Each structure stands twice: as C-alpha cells, then as structure tokens.
C-alpha cells in the first residue's frame, strides 16, 4: 500500500491541496487561461506533491511546467464517456469527423513553423482527409466547414493555437477570400496527443490499454491491484464489486486502503455498501455530469424516471424479475469491437504491430511466490425494468407535469427524451442498458427520495428538482 497522500501537507493547507487535485483530475489540460484564469497557479503550488501522490496512488504521470499542467492517465478500459472532453462551444460532443479533423490538424503542425494561416492549414490537410474513405473535406459543404471551426475553437481554447490576425468567421463566409492567422504553441500540441503507443503500430484499440499486471512478486501484484482499484474508483461514479476483477474488488474492500487514500487526495467522502463503493462529492463539481439538479430537461427527466422506478421497486404488489449484473468486461469487448470495426486496414505497420498480450500466454511463477488467491465475488442480482414499462413511465410524466416543462427540444419527442435520460443514467452507473430494457443498479437507491413534482423554478430562473433532504444514505 502506498504512503498516505498529502503526507507533508499541513492540515490548514489540505483544502487547497485537495482542490488542486480535483482540478487536475477533472481537466484534460490546465493553462494560464484554460479552463479559467488563476487555476494554473493554484495547481503549480502543489505540483511536486501531486506528482508523487498521483503516481503512487493511481499510477498516473503529471507533467507540470510554468505554462501548463497535463495529467497522463493509464487506462485499463474504455467507455463512451471518455470522449466528453471533446466538445464544441455549443456543448455538443465531437462526432467522428471532428475527431479525425483534430488528429489531422495536429499532425500537420510542423515544428519548423511558429504560425500558420487557416488557408494553408486547410490546403495541407485536405488531400489527407480526401484520401480517407468516408471522411473527406469539401470547402463548399457547410457541415465540413463547421467541423473545422469547432476543431479550431477547441485548440484555441486550450492555447494550442492563438488567433493573431483575421477571423475564422471571414473564412467561413468566403473560403477563397477570408482567412485567419494562428500562432502555434508546439509544447501544448505535444501534450495534447500522447498515445500510450505509436498508433500506426496498432492492430486493435486494445493496444492503447494497459496490459493486466503479471509480476510474480506478491508486493508488486498487491500494488498493481490497488492502483487499478483506485483508477476505477476515481474514473467512474461507482464501482460494483461484481463487475471488476477479484483482486480489484479485494483492494476496494480493505478499510483504510484505496478508497480512504482517494478521499484524502480529493477531499471526497467514501460511501461503502455491500455491493460496492463510491466517492460522494457534495459540491457536485467533481464530475462532468452533475446529478440531480441543474442539468436541463434530460437531467430532470432522469430524476423523475428514477422516482417512477423507485415506486415500482417499493410496491409490494410489484415483483420485477432479477438478473445478474454483467461484468465490465462485457461492455469493454462490445466497445472495442465497435472501435476496431472502423480501424483502417491499410497503412498499419504490421511488422511492428502491437496488441495486448493474451493472459493465457502468461507462465505463472511457482506457487509460493504467488499472491494469496482471491475468491470471485458472487453475481449481483438486480431488478429488470422492461423497455415497454419505461415508455409508459415517460408518457405518464408528460401527462403529469406537462409536455412544455421538458422544453421546446423535447416536448414533442418523449421517446427521444427517454433514450437520452436512460443513456445519462447509464453513464452514472445508476442503470445498465440491456436488450429489452434496463437493469436498476444499487446506487440508484440513493435517489429514491427525489420528489415527483413539477420542477421548481428558483429565483434565478433555473429549473431544478426539489429533493427531500438529498440522497438517502440508509
């Protein structure tokens, strides 16, 4: 077990240190202006201590200079929410076109250049984009130009580009006459794209993930399991023992161990239940998906759906069927298959290709050198709610609170709002989508006291849910 985080931090400074840790863990890049002025100095004050603690507890690498701070994460798994940092100013997530344009832009920034015009940038990347089947770039297509603008805004927000002359709006209006000149910050560009391995050597997205620990030393296995457990807990809203490897579940169960170290590092509160463990953030800032509260129609509909689900679970006349909660590896394999389906087959350096090692190829050390055997966690049985029942719930909500309360976007689209709300709750690990419906996960019980009522309009005009004293912790 690594030493306790913030071991040398005075109690009077602990709040400042924990705030800096939360900033590093919730922002992809911190500069003098991104995400807002003043944060860089707050983090740099604790850079050395944070680098040690993040390395020891999570196995992460903190790159800190006087101009930027970047956290390099180690990933054992992928999930769709990891794309949340790639969003346009409108808040809409980047689609595949924008992600591809972003990679092509970064690849076109030669270190010999300190500035580049938008016209030159487009001329440089257009042939490459047009050579990729299904991508392409056509300056006469408005959707293609909008994608370029979103990528430029994303890079400029992080300081990789700085507009020094002209305007992107002029280029958008007339690509032949309009132009913009950008200064390039190559240091920030370099830290924005740091894959675990050269992407041209990969034959599968699994090559970007860390391989399972295979050290024969018992202490090294325990340390690796503890770091994997810490990464799972800090990256996900809740970790269920039945969904992770036995070694990880065992590390999370240890009192005074992984969870408590993360609480010391971040200032969050540990909540343990028989099914798993979570870190609770009363401020609602240590997340990219605040819930419940001020999150628009989808957030409110999600809370009202949970209230409907709670009514079913607490009704003695209702007996929803119970199904075992599948392990995370099931979702992982499905997501990897989706990603690999889009992997180009041409251009991969196959003679140097890298894929994750097959665990079956690992030759274990003698028994006396092995870590103590851990027992698999029994399957967790959770209630199942059918999709037809969910559709009935959303129709009831439209009748009870009025379609207009779900804003113009959703008032005529209950099916779309239902899909968005269920996806949102699945991201929070409160529901799990399966064929024919959803599984209700244990953490959803924390919100069973959400009041089913018309949204409350606060003084500032923000619609939000009214709560009976907050989440139920019993």
Coordinates of C-alpha atoms in Angstrom, one line a residue:
X1 CA 0.0 0.0 0.0
X2 CA 1.5 3.4 -1.0
X3 CA 2.0 6.1 1.7
X4 CA -0.9 8.3 2.6
X5 CA -1.4 11.1 0.1
X6 CA -0.6 14.7 1.2
X7 CA 1.6 13.3 3.9
X8 CA 3.6 16.5 4.2
X9 CA 0.7 18.9 3.7
X10 CA -0.3 20.9 6.8
X11 CA -3.9 20.5 7.9
X12 CA -4.6 24.2 7.3
X13 CA -3.5 23.7 3.6
X14 CA -5.2 20.4 3.0
X15 CA -8.3 22.0 1.4
X16 CA -6.2 23.9 -1.1
X17 CA -4.2 20.8 -1.9
X18 CA -7.4 18.7 -2.5
X19 CA -8.9 21.4 -4.6
X20 CA -5.8 21.3 -6.8
X21 CA -6.0 17.5 -7.1
X22 CA -9.6 17.8 -8.2
X23 CA -8.7 20.3 -10.8
X24 CA -6.0 18.1 -12.2
X25 CA -8.3 15.0 -12.3
X26 CA -11.3 16.9 -13.9
X27 CA -9.5 18.9 -16.6
X28 CA -7.6 17.5 -19.6
X29 CA -5.2 20.5 -19.7
X30 CA -4.7 23.5 -17.4
X31 CA -3.0 26.6 -18.7
X32 CA -2.9 30.3 -17.8
X33 CA -6.3 30.8 -19.4
X34 CA -7.9 27.3 -19.6
X35 CA -10.2 26.3 -18.1
X36 CA -10.2 29.8 -16.5
X37 CA -7.5 32.2 -15.3
X38 CA -5.9 31.7 -11.9
X39 CA -6.2 27.9 -11.8
X40 CA -2.7 27.2 -13.1
X41 CA -1.0 28.9 -10.2
X42 CA -3.3 27.1 -7.8
X43 CA -2.1 23.8 -9.2
X44 CA 1.5 24.6 -9.6
X45 CA 1.8 25.4 -5.9
X46 CA 1.3 21.7 -5.2
X47 CA 2.8 20.2 -8.4
X48 CA 5.6 18.2 -6.8
X49 CA 3.4 16.7 -4.1
X50 CA 0.6 16.0 -6.6
X51 CA 3.0 14.3 -9.0
X52 CA 4.2 11.9 -6.2
X53 CA 0.7 11.2 -4.9
X54 CA -0.9 10.7 -8.3
X55 CA 2.0 8.3 -9.3
X56 CA 1.8 6.3 -6.0
X57 CA -2.0 6.1 -5.7
X58 CA -3.1 6.0 -9.3
X59 CA -0.1 5.2 -11.4
X60 CA -0.7 8.5 -13.3
X61 CA 2.0 10.8 -14.6
X62 CA 1.7 14.6 -14.0
X63 CA 3.5 16.8 -16.5
X64 CA 3.8 20.3 -15.0
X65 CA 5.7 23.3 -16.4
X66 CA 5.3 27.0 -15.7
X67 CA 2.9 27.2 -18.7
X68 CA 0.7 24.1 -18.4
X69 CA -0.2 21.1 -16.4
X70 CA -1.2 17.8 -18.1
X71 CA -2.2 14.5 -16.5
X72 CA -1.3 11.4 -18.4
X73 CA -3.7 8.6 -17.4
X74 CA -3.2 4.9 -17.5
X75 CA -6.3 3.1 -18.9
X76 CA -7.3 -0.5 -18.4
X77 CA -10.7 0.0 -20.0
X78 CA -12.6 2.2 -22.4
X79 CA -16.0 3.7 -22.0
X80 CA -18.1 6.1 -24.2
X81 CA -17.9 8.9 -21.5
X82 CA -14.2 9.3 -22.1
X83 CA -14.9 11.4 -25.2
X84 CA -16.6 14.1 -23.0
X85 CA -13.6 16.4 -23.2
X86 CA -14.0 16.7 -27.0
X87 CA -17.0 19.1 -27.2
X88 CA -17.8 22.2 -29.2
X89 CA -18.6 25.5 -27.7
X90 CA -22.2 24.7 -28.1
X91 CA -21.7 21.7 -25.8
X92 CA -22.3 19.1 -28.5
X93 CA -19.8 16.2 -28.4
X94 CA -17.4 15.8 -31.3
X95 CA -18.5 13.4 -33.9
X96 CA -16.1 11.1 -35.8
X97 CA -15.5 13.8 -38.4
X98 CA -14.4 16.3 -35.9
X99 CA -12.1 13.9 -34.1
X100 CA -10.5 12.9 -37.3
X101 CA -10.0 16.6 -38.3
X102 CA -8.4 17.2 -34.9
X103 CA -5.9 14.5 -35.4
X104 CA -5.1 15.6 -38.9
X105 CA -4.6 19.2 -37.8
X106 CA -2.2 18.2 -35.0
X107 CA -0.3 16.1 -37.5
X108 CA 0.1 19.0 -39.9
X109 CA 1.7 21.4 -37.4
X110 CA 5.4 21.3 -38.4
X111 CA 7.7 22.3 -35.6
X112 CA 9.6 24.5 -38.0
X113 CA 6.6 26.8 -38.2
X114 CA 5.5 29.2 -35.4
X115 CA 2.4 30.3 -37.2
X116 CA 0.0 29.1 -39.9
X117 CA -2.8 30.6 -41.9
X118 CA -6.1 28.8 -41.9
X119 CA -6.0 28.7 -45.7
X120 CA -2.5 26.9 -45.6
X121 CA -3.8 24.6 -42.9
X122 CA -6.8 23.6 -45.0
X123 CA -4.6 23.1 -48.1
X124 CA -2.3 20.8 -46.1
X125 CA -4.9 18.6 -44.5
X126 CA -7.4 18.4 -47.4
X127 CA -5.5 15.8 -49.5
X128 CA -5.1 13.6 -46.5
X129 CA -8.7 13.9 -45.5
X130 CA -9.9 13.1 -49.0
X131 CA -7.6 10.0 -49.1
X132 CA -9.5 8.5 -46.1
X133 CA -12.7 6.7 -47.2
X134 CA -15.8 8.1 -45.6
X135 CA -14.1 11.3 -44.3
X136 CA -13.0 13.9 -47.0
X137 CA -13.2 17.6 -46.8
X138 CA -15.0 19.9 -49.2
X139 CA -15.0 23.7 -48.5
X140 CA -18.3 24.1 -50.2
X141 CA -20.0 21.8 -47.7
X142 CA -21.3 23.8 -44.7
X143 CA -21.1 20.7 -42.4
X144 CA -17.4 20.3 -43.2
X145 CA -16.6 23.9 -42.6
X146 CA -18.5 23.8 -39.3
X147 CA -16.4 20.8 -38.2
X148 CA -13.2 22.8 -39.0
X149 CA -14.4 25.7 -36.9
X150 CA -15.2 23.5 -33.9
X151 CA -11.8 21.9 -34.0
X152 CA -10.0 25.3 -34.3
X153 CA -12.1 26.7 -31.4
X154 CA -11.2 23.6 -29.3
X155 CA -7.5 24.0 -30.0
X156 CA -7.6 27.8 -29.4
X157 CA -9.4 27.3 -26.1
X158 CA -6.5 25.2 -24.8
X159 CA -3.9 27.5 -26.1
X160 CA -2.5 25.2 -28.9
X161 CA -3.5 27.9 -31.3
X162 CA -3.8 31.7 -30.8
X163 CA -5.6 33.9 -33.3
X164 CA -3.3 36.8 -34.3
X165 CA -5.0 38.2 -37.4
X166 CA -8.1 37.8 -39.4
X167 CA -11.1 35.8 -38.3
X168 CA -12.5 32.3 -38.8
X169 CA -15.9 33.8 -39.5
X170 CA -14.5 35.6 -42.5
X171 CA -13.1 32.2 -43.8
X172 CA -16.4 30.5 -43.1
X173 CA -18.3 33.1 -45.1
X174 CA -15.8 33.0 -48.1
X175 CA -13.1 30.3 -48.1
X176 CA -11.5 31.9 -51.1
X177 CA -11.0 35.4 -49.7
X178 CA -11.4 35.1 -45.9
X179 CA -8.5 33.9 -43.8
X180 CA -7.2 33.7 -40.3
X181 CA -3.6 33.6 -39.0
X182 CA -2.8 31.5 -35.9
X183 CA 0.3 31.2 -33.7
X184 CA 1.2 27.6 -32.9
X185 CA 2.2 26.5 -29.4
X186 CA 4.0 23.3 -30.1
X187 CA 4.5 22.4 -26.4
X188 CA 0.8 22.3 -25.8
X189 CA 0.2 20.4 -29.1
X190 CA 2.7 17.8 -27.9
X191 CA 1.0 17.2 -24.6
X192 CA -2.5 17.1 -26.1
X193 CA -1.7 14.0 -28.1
X194 CA 0.3 11.4 -26.2
X195 CA -0.8 7.9 -27.1
X196 CA 0.5 5.1 -25.0
X197 CA 2.0 3.5 -28.1
X198 CA 2.5 4.7 -31.7
X199 CA -0.9 4.4 -33.3
X200 CA 0.5 3.3 -36.6
X201 CA 1.7 0.1 -34.9
X202 CA -1.7 -0.9 -33.5
X203 CA -4.0 -3.6 -35.0
X204 CA -6.6 -3.0 -32.3
X205 CA -7.7 -0.3 -29.9
X206 CA -6.9 -2.7 -27.1
X207 CA -3.2 -1.8 -27.8
X208 CA -3.9 1.6 -26.2
X209 CA -4.8 0.0 -22.9
X210 CA -2.5 -1.2 -20.1
X211 CA -2.0 -4.9 -20.0
X212 CA -3.0 -6.9 -17.0
X213 CA -0.3 -6.9 -14.3
X214 CA 1.8 -10.1 -14.4
X215 CA 4.5 -9.6 -11.9
X216 CA 5.4 -12.7 -9.9
X217 CA 6.2 -10.7 -6.8
X218 CA 3.4 -10.6 -4.2
X219 CA 4.0 -7.0 -3.2
X220 CA 4.0 -5.8 -6.9
X221 CA 0.7 -7.6 -7.5
X222 CA -0.9 -6.0 -4.5
X223 CA 0.4 -2.6 -5.5
X224 CA -0.9 -3.1 -9.1
X225 CA -4.3 -4.2 -7.9
X226 CA -4.5 -1.2 -5.6
X227 CA -3.7 1.2 -8.4
X228 CA -6.2 -0.5 -10.7
X229 CA -8.8 -0.2 -8.0
X230 CA -8.0 3.5 -7.4
X231 CA -8.2 4.2 -11.1
X232 CA -11.6 2.5 -11.4
X233 CA -13.0 4.4 -8.4
X234 CA -11.7 7.9 -9.5
X235 CA -12.8 7.5 -13.1
X236 CA -16.3 6.0 -12.5
X237 CA -19.2 7.3 -10.4
X238 CA -19.4 4.0 -8.5
X239 CA -17.6 0.6 -8.6
X240 CA -19.6 -2.6 -8.0
X241 CA -17.5 -5.5 -6.7
X242 CA -19.3 -8.0 -9.0
X243 CA -18.2 -6.1 -12.1
X244 CA -14.5 -5.9 -11.5
X245 CA -11.7 -8.5 -11.1
X246 CA -11.5 -10.2 -7.8
X247 CA -8.1 -8.6 -7.0
X248 CA -9.6 -5.1 -7.6
X249 CA -12.7 -5.9 -5.5
X250 CA -10.5 -7.1 -2.7
X251 CA -8.4 -3.9 -2.8
X252 CA -11.5 -1.8 -2.6
X253 CA -12.9 -3.7 0.3
X254 CA -9.9 -3.1 2.5
X255 CA -10.7 -0.5 5.2
X256 CA -8.2 2.4 5.4
X257 CA -6.9 1.5 1.9
X258 CA -7.6 2.6 -1.6
X259 CA -10.9 4.4 -1.0
X260 CA -9.6 6.3 2.0
X261 CA -6.4 7.3 0.2
X262 CA -8.6 8.7 -2.6
X263 CA -10.7 10.6 -0.1
X264 CA -7.6 12.1 1.4
X265 CA -6.3 13.0 -2.1
X266 CA -9.5 14.6 -3.4
X267 CA -11.5 15.6 -0.3
X268 CA -14.5 13.5 -1.3
X269 CA -16.4 11.2 1.1
X270 CA -16.3 7.4 0.9
X271 CA -19.6 5.6 0.9
X272 CA -19.4 1.8 1.2
X273 CA -22.2 -0.7 0.7
X274 CA -22.4 -4.4 0.4
X275 CA -22.5 -4.1 -3.4
X276 CA -19.6 -1.7 -3.9
X277 CA -18.1 1.7 -3.1
X278 CA -18.3 5.3 -4.3
X279 CA -16.8 8.7 -3.7
X280 CA -19.5 11.2 -2.9
X281 CA -19.0 14.9 -3.8
X282 CA -21.4 17.2 -2.0
X283 CA -20.3 20.2 -4.2
X284 CA -21.2 18.5 -7.4
X285 CA -18.1 19.8 -9.2
X286 CA -16.0 16.6 -9.4
X287 CA -17.9 15.4 -12.4
X288 CA -18.8 16.2 -15.9
X289 CA -22.4 15.1 -15.3
X290 CA -23.9 16.8 -12.2
X291 CA -27.0 15.0 -10.9
X292 CA -29.5 15.7 -9.6
X293 CA -30.3 19.3 -10.2
X294 CA -29.5 21.9 -12.7
X295 CA -28.9 20.0 -15.9
X296 CA -31.8 20.8 -18.2
X297 CA -34.6 18.6 -19.3
X298 CA -32.6 15.4 -19.6
X299 CA -31.3 15.7 -16.1
X300 CA -34.7 16.4 -14.7
X301 CA -36.4 13.6 -16.7
X302 CA -33.8 11.2 -15.4
X303 CA -34.6 12.1 -11.8
X304 CA -38.3 11.8 -12.4
X305 CA -37.7 8.4 -14.1
X306 CA -35.8 7.2 -11.0
X307 CA -38.7 8.2 -8.9
X308 CA -41.0 6.1 -11.1
X309 CA -38.6 3.2 -10.8
X310 CA -38.5 3.5 -7.0
X311 CA -42.3 3.4 -6.9
X312 CA -42.1 0.0 -8.7
X313 CA -39.4 -1.4 -6.5
X314 CA -41.1 -0.4 -3.3
X315 CA -44.6 -1.6 -4.3
X316 CA -45.3 -4.9 -2.6
X317 CA -47.5 -5.9 -5.5
X318 CA -44.7 -5.4 -8.0
X319 CA -42.1 -8.0 -8.3
X320 CA -39.6 -7.1 -11.1
X321 CA -37.5 -10.1 -12.3
X322 CA -33.9 -10.2 -11.0
X323 CA -31.0 -10.7 -13.4
X324 CA -27.2 -10.9 -12.7
X325 CA -25.3 -7.8 -13.3
X326 CA -22.8 -8.5 -16.2
X327 CA -19.1 -7.7 -15.5
X328 CA -17.5 -4.6 -17.1
X329 CA -15.5 -6.8 -19.5
X330 CA -18.7 -7.5 -21.5
X331 CA -19.2 -3.8 -22.2
X332 CA -15.5 -3.4 -22.8
X333 CA -15.4 -6.1 -25.5
X334 CA -18.5 -4.7 -27.2
X335 CA -17.0 -1.2 -27.3
X336 CA -13.6 -2.4 -28.6
X337 CA -15.4 -4.3 -31.3
X338 CA -17.2 -1.1 -32.4
X339 CA -14.0 0.9 -32.4
X340 CA -12.0 -1.8 -34.3
X341 CA -14.7 -2.0 -36.9
X342 CA -13.7 1.5 -38.1
X343 CA -9.9 0.8 -38.0
X344 CA -8.3 1.2 -41.4
X345 CA -6.6 -1.9 -42.6
X346 CA -4.3 -0.1 -45.0
X347 CA -1.3 1.8 -43.6
X348 CA -0.8 -0.2 -40.4
X349 CA 2.8 -1.1 -39.8
X350 CA 2.0 -4.8 -39.4
X351 CA 5.6 -6.0 -38.9
X352 CA 5.7 -3.8 -35.7
X353 CA 2.1 -4.2 -34.7
X354 CA 1.3 -4.3 -31.0
X355 CA -1.6 -5.9 -29.3
X356 CA -2.3 -6.7 -25.7
X357 CA -0.7 -10.0 -24.5
X358 CA -3.0 -12.9 -24.1
X359 CA -3.4 -13.8 -20.4
X360 CA -3.2 -17.5 -21.4
X361 CA 0.4 -17.0 -22.5
X362 CA 1.5 -15.9 -19.0
X363 CA 3.5 -18.5 -17.3
X364 CA 2.9 -18.1 -13.6
X365 CA 5.6 -18.2 -11.1
X366 CA 5.9 -21.0 -8.5
X367 CA 3.0 -21.2 -6.1
X368 CA 5.0 -19.9 -3.1
X369 CA 5.7 -16.7 -5.0
X370 CA 2.1 -16.1 -5.9
X371 CA -0.2 -13.6 -4.1
X372 CA -2.9 -15.2 -2.0
X373 CA -5.8 -16.5 -4.1
X374 CA -8.8 -14.2 -4.1
X375 CA -12.3 -15.5 -4.4
X376 CA -14.6 -14.2 -7.1
X377 CA -17.4 -12.0 -6.0
X378 CA -20.8 -13.7 -6.3
X379 CA -23.0 -12.4 -9.1
X380 CA -25.1 -9.4 -8.1
X381 CA -28.8 -9.8 -8.8
X382 CA -30.6 -6.5 -9.8
X383 CA -34.1 -5.7 -10.9
X384 CA -35.0 -5.6 -14.5
X385 CA -37.4 -2.9 -16.0
X386 CA -38.7 -3.6 -19.4
X387 CA -38.5 -1.0 -22.2
X388 CA -42.3 -1.0 -22.6
X389 CA -42.6 -0.1 -18.9
X390 CA -40.1 2.7 -19.4
X391 CA -42.1 4.1 -22.3
X392 CA -45.2 4.0 -20.1
X393 CA -43.3 6.0 -17.4
X394 CA -42.3 8.8 -19.8
X395 CA -45.8 9.1 -21.2
X396 CA -47.1 9.3 -17.6
X397 CA -44.6 12.1 -16.9
X398 CA -45.7 14.1 -19.9
X399 CA -49.3 13.8 -18.7
X400 CA -48.4 14.7 -15.1
X401 CA -46.0 17.6 -15.4
X402 CA -46.9 18.8 -18.9
X403 CA -45.0 18.4 -22.1
X404 CA -44.0 22.1 -22.1
X405 CA -42.0 21.5 -18.9
X406 CA -39.5 19.5 -20.9
X407 CA -38.5 22.5 -23.1
X408 CA -39.1 23.0 -26.8
X409 CA -36.5 20.5 -27.7
X410 CA -38.2 17.5 -26.1
X411 CA -41.9 18.5 -25.7
X412 CA -42.9 16.6 -28.8
X413 CA -40.3 13.8 -28.5
X414 CA -40.9 11.7 -25.5
X415 CA -39.1 8.7 -27.0
X416 CA -36.0 10.8 -27.7
X417 CA -36.1 12.2 -24.1
X418 CA -36.5 8.7 -22.7
X419 CA -33.4 7.5 -24.6
X420 CA -31.4 10.5 -23.6
X421 CA -32.4 10.1 -19.9
X422 CA -31.6 6.4 -19.8
X423 CA -28.2 6.9 -21.5
X424 CA -27.5 9.6 -19.0
X425 CA -28.4 7.3 -16.0
X426 CA -26.3 4.5 -17.6
X427 CA -23.3 6.9 -17.7
X428 CA -23.8 7.5 -14.0
X429 CA -24.0 3.7 -13.4
X430 CA -27.4 4.0 -11.9
X431 CA -29.0 2.0 -14.7
X432 CA -27.5 -0.5 -17.1
X433 CA -28.9 -0.9 -20.6
X434 CA -29.6 -4.4 -21.8
X435 CA -31.7 -6.0 -24.5
X436 CA -35.3 -5.3 -23.9
X437 CA -34.9 -2.8 -21.0
X438 CA -32.6 -1.7 -18.2
X439 CA -31.1 -3.2 -15.0
X440 CA -31.6 -1.0 -11.9
X441 CA -28.2 -0.7 -10.2
X442 CA -27.9 -0.4 -6.4
X443 CA -26.6 3.2 -6.4
X444 CA -30.0 4.3 -7.8
X445 CA -31.4 3.7 -4.3
X446 CA -29.6 6.9 -3.1
X447 CA -32.1 8.9 -5.1
X448 CA -35.3 7.2 -4.2
X449 CA -36.4 10.3 -2.3
X450 CA -36.4 12.5 -5.4
X451 CA -39.8 14.2 -5.2
X452 CA -42.1 13.5 -8.1
X453 CA -43.4 17.0 -8.7
X454 CA -43.4 19.9 -11.1
X455 CA -39.9 21.3 -11.5
X456 CA -39.2 24.2 -9.0
X457 CA -38.2 27.5 -10.6
X458 CA -35.7 29.2 -8.4
X459 CA -35.1 32.9 -8.2
X460 CA -32.5 32.9 -10.9
X461 CA -35.0 31.2 -13.3
X462 CA -33.2 27.8 -13.3
X463 CA -35.5 24.8 -13.3
X464 CA -34.4 22.1 -10.9
X465 CA -35.7 19.1 -8.9
X466 CA -37.0 19.5 -5.4
X467 CA -35.4 17.0 -3.0
X468 CA -36.4 15.6 0.3
X469 CA -33.2 16.3 2.1
X470 CA -30.9 14.9 -0.6
X471 CA -29.8 11.4 -1.3
X472 CA -30.9 8.7 1.1
X473 CA -27.8 7.1 2.7
X474 CA -29.5 4.4 4.7

